[in-house]
Coordinates of C-alpha atoms in Angstrom, one line a residue:
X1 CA 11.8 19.9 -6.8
X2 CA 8.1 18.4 -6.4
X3 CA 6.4 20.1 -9.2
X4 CA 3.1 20.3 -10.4
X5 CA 4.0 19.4 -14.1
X6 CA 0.7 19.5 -16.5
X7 CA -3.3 18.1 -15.6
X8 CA -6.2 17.8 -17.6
X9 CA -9.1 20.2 -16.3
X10 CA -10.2 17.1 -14.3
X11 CA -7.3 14.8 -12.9
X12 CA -8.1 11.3 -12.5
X13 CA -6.1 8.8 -12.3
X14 CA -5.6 5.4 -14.3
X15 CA -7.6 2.8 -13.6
X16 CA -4.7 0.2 -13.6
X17 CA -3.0 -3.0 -11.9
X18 CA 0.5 -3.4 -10.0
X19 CA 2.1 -6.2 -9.2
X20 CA 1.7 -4.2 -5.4
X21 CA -1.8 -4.9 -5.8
X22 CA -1.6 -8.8 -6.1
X23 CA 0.9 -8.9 -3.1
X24 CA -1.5 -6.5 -1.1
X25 CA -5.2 -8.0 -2.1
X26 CA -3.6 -11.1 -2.6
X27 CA -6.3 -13.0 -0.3
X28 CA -9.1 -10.5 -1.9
X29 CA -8.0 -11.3 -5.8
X30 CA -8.2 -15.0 -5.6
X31 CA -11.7 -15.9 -4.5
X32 CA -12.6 -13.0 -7.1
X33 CA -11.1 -15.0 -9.9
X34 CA -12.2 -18.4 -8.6
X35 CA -16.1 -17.0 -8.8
X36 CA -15.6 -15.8 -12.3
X37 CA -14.5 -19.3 -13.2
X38 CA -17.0 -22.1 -15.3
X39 CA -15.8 -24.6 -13.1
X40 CA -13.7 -25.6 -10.2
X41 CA -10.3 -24.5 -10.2
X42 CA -6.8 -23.8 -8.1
X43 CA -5.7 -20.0 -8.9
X44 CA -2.1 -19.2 -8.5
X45 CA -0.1 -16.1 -9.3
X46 CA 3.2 -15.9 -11.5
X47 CA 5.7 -13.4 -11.9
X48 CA 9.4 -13.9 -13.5
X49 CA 11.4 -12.7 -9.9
X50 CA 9.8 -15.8 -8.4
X51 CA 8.0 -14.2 -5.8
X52 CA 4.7 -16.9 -5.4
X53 CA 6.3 -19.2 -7.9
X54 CA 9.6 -20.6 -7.8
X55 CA 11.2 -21.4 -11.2
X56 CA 11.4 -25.3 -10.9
X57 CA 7.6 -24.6 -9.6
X58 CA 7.1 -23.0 -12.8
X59 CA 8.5 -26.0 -15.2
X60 CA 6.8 -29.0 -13.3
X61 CA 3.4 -27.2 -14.1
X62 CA 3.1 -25.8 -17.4
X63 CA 6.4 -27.7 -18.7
X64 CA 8.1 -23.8 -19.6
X65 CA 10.8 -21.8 -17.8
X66 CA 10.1 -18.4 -16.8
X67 CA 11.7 -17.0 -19.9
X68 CA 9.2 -18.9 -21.9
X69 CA 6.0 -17.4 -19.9
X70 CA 7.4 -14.2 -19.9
X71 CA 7.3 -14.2 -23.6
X72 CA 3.7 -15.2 -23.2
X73 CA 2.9 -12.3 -21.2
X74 CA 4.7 -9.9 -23.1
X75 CA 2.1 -10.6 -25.7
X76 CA -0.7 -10.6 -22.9
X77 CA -2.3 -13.2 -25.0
X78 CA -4.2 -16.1 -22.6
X79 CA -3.5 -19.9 -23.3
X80 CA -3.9 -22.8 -22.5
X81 CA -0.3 -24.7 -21.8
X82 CA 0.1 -28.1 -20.1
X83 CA -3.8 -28.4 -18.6
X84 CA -2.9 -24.7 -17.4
X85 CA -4.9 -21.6 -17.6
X86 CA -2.4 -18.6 -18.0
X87 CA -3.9 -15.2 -18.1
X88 CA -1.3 -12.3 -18.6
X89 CA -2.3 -9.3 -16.9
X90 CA -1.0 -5.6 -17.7
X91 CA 0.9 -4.3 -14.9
X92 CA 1.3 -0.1 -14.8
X93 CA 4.9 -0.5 -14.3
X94 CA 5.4 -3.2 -17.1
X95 CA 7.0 -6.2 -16.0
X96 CA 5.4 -9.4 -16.0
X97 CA 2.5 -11.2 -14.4
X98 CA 0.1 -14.1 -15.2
X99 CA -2.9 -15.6 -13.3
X100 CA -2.8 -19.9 -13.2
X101 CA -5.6 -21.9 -12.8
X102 CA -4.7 -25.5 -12.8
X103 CA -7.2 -28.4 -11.6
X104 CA -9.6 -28.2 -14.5
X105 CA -10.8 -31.6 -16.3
X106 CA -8.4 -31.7 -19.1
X107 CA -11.7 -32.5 -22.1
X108 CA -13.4 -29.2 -20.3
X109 CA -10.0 -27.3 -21.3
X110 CA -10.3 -28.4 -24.7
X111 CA -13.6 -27.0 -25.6
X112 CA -12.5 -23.5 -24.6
X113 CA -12.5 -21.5 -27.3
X114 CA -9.9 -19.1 -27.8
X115 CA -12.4 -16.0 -27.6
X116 CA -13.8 -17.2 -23.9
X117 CA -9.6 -17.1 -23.3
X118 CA -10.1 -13.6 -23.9
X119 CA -13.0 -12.8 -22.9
X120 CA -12.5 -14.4 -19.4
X121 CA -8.7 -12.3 -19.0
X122 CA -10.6 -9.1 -19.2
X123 CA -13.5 -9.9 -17.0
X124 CA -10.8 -11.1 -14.4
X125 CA -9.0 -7.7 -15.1
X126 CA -11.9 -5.5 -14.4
X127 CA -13.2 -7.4 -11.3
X128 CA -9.7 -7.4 -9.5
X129 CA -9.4 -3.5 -10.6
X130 CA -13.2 -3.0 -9.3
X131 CA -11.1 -4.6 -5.9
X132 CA -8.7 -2.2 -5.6
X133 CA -11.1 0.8 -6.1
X134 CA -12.8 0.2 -2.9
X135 CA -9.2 0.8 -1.4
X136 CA -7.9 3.6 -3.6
X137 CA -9.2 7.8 -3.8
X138 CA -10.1 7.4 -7.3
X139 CA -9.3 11.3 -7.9
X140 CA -5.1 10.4 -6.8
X141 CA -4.8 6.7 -7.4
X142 CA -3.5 6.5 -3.8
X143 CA -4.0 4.2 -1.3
X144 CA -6.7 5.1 1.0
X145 CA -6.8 4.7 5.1
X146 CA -9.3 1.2 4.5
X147 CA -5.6 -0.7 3.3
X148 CA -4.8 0.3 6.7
X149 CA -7.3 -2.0 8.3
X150 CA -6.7 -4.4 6.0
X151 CA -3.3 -5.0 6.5
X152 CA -3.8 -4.6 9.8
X153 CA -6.3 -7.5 10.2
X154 CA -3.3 -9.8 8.9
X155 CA -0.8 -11.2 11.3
X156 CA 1.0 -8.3 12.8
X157 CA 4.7 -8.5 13.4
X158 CA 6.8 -6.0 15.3
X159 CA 7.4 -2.9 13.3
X160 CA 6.9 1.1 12.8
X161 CA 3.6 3.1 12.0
X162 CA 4.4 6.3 10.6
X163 CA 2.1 9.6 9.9
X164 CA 3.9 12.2 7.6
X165 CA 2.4 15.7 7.4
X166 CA 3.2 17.4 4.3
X167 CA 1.1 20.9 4.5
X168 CA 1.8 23.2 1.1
X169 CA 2.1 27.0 1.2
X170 CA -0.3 27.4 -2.1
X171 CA -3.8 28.4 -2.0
X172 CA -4.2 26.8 -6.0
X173 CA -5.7 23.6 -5.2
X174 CA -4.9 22.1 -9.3
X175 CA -1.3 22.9 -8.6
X176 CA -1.5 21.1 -5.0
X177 CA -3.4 17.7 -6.1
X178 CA -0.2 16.8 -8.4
X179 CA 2.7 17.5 -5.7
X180 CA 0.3 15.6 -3.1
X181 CA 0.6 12.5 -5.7
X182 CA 4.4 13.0 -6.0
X183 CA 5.1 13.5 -1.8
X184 CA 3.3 10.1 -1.3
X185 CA 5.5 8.4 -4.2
X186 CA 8.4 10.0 -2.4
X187 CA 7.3 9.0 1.1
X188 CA 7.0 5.4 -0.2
X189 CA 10.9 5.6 -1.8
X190 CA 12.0 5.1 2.1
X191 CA 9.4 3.7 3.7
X192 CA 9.5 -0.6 2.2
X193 CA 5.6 -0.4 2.3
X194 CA 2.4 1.0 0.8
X195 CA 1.5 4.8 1.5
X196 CA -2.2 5.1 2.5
X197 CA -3.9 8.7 2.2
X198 CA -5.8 10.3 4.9
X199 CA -6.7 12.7 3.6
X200 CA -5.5 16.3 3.7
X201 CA -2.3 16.3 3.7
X202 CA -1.4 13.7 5.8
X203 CA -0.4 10.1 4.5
X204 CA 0.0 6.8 6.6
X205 CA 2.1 3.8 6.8
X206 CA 3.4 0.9 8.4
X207 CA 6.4 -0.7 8.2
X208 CA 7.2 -4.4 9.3
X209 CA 10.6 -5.5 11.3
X210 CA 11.5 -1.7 12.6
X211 CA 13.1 -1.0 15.5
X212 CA 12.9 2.1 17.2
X213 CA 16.2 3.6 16.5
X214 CA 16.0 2.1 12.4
X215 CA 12.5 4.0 12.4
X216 CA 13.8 7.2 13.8
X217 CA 16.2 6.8 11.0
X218 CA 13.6 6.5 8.2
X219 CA 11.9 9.5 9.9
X220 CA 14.5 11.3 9.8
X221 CA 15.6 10.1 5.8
X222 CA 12.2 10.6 4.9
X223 CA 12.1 14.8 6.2
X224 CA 15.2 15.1 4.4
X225 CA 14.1 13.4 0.8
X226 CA 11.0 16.0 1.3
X227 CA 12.8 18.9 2.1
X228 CA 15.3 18.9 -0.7
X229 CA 12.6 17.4 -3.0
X230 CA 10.9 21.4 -2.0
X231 CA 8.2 20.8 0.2
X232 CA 7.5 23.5 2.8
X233 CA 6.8 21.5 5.6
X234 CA 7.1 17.8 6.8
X235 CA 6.4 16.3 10.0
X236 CA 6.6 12.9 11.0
X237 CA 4.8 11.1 13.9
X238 CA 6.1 7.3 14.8
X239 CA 4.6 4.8 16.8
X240 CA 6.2 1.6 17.6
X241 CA 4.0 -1.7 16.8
X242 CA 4.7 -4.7 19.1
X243 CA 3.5 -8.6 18.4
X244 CA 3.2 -9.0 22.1
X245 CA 1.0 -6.0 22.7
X246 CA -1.9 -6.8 20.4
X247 CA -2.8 -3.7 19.8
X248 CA -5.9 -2.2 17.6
X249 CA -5.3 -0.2 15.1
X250 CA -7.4 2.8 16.7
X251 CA -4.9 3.1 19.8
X252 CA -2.3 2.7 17.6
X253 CA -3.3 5.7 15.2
X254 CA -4.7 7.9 17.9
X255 CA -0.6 7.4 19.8
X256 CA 0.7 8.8 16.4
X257 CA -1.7 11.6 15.7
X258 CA -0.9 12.7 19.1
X259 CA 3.2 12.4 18.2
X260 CA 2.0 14.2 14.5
X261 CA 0.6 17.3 16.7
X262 CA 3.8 17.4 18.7
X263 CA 5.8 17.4 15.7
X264 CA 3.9 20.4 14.2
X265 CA 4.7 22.2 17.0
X266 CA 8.1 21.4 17.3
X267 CA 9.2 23.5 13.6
X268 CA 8.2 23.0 10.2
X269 CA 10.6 20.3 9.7
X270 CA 10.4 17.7 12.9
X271 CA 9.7 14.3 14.1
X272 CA 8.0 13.0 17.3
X273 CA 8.3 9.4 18.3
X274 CA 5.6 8.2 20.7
X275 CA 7.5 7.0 23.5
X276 CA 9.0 9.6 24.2
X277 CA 6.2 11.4 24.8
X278 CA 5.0 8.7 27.0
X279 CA 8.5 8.3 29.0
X280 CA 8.2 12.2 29.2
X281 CA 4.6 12.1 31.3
X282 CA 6.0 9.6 33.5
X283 CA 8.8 11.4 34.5
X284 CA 7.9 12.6 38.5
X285 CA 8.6 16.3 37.9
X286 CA 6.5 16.3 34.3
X287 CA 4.3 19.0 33.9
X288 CA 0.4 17.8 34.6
X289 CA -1.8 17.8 32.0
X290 CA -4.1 21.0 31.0
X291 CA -7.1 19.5 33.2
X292 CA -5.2 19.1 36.2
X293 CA -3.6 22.2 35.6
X294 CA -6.7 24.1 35.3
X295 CA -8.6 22.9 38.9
X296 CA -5.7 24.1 40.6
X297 CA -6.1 27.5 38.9
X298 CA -9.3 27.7 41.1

């Protein structure tokens, strides 16, 4: 059941760092640590699972495995290993992450004192967290609808975007801010993406390498998760995303707003897909719209 569970008079959420963030703001994060820098300097980003770093990556530069650096960030202690720069970072979910910053003039390195180590680690942290608050709603900690044009500024691939309505029954608006936090963590258990917040109850996201019948699919999932999870209502509005087309993100938004609306209407537990609306007013004996239906009233 999504419950409300227990808030302080004000709810706020942490101010903290996932290893989401760095895949996300990747391109943001490293010109932000390269201007806090002394000097010069290449910044990469490390995490055991390999995911920017592969493991024999790992030993040629700093001369450890990825056991050995994960040690080091357990500790979250910066060093200075092999001509290397490793700053650990503290991640929400634990785990492990470091920042590297390799091409530095070896004598530089050794007049760094241990104390600019650590004092440079936190200024790093609170810059790249002062990143991610221009994309968050500080009062939820979610994702806001600026990731959207973001992500969408990167190179698209063909895939899914997906608004999910979530109204609640309850007037108490304490009681409502913590299940809205737990319907977007449950949205984003089936959809492989983040969940951007737009406010309401409405929450966005889009999903690389769907087809239309695997997104249908999620949609569906997704309605399902929610409704045995308690909420009252979910409705789910899909619009495919083609390479080829090229499409803005504004068409692409205002297509699934319009699939959102037909959803509402079609129960309190539905999905609309936008083609079919589209294949559905090409049809020759579809009804005309409400303009053209209103001059021939005269």
């Amino acid at each position: 059941m999504i419950t409300t569970g227990t808030m302080s008079v004000f709810f706020q959420a942490p101010r903290t760092l996932t290893k989401k963030d760095f895949v996300l703001f990747h391109h943001l994060f490293v010109p932000e640590i390269e201007n806090l820098l002394p000097v010069k300097g290449t910044v990469s980003f490390w995490e055991k699972e390999g995911l920017w770093l592969t493991a024999k990556q790992t030993k040629e530069m700093i001369g450890k495995t990825n056991a050995q650096l994960a040690k080091q960030c357990v500790s979250v202690e910066p060093a200075i290993i092999n001509t290397i720069i490793i700053l650990p970072i503290a991640l929400a979910e634990g785990g492990s992450l470091a920042i590297l910053v390799s091409g530095i003039d070896p004598a530089l390195l050794q007049k760094m004192a241990p104390e600019w180590l650590y004092e440079l680690r936190d200024d790093v942290q609170h810059s790249l967290l002062q990143v991610k608050d221009a994309y968050i709603y500080p009062e939820t900690g979610l994702y806001s609808s600026r990731l959207l044009d973001l992500i969408w500024k990167g190179e698209q691939t063909d895939g899914a975007f997906f608004l999910v309505g979530c109204p609640e029954r309850s007037k108490h608006a304490t009681g409502n801010l913590v299940k809205l936090i737990r319907k977007a963590h449950l949205v984003e258990t089936v959809l492989n993406g983040p969940v951007c917040y737009f406010g309401g109850n409405v929450f966005g996201a889009y999903q690389q390498g769907l087809s239309r019948e695997t997104s249908l699919r999620l949609g569906r999932r997704m309605i399902g998760r929610l409704k045995r999870e308690g909420a009252p209502y979910v409705q789910v509005g899909i619009t495919q995303v083609s390479q080829h087309e090229n499409k803005t993100k504004d068409p692409v938004f205002d297509e699934c707003w319009q699939a959102l609306e037909i959803a509402e209407k079609r129960g309190p537990y539905s999905l609309c897909e936008a083609s079919s609306v589209r294949n559905t007013m090409q049809h020759p004996f579809s009804l005309p719209d409400q303009k053209t239906v209103r001059k021939l009233q005269y």
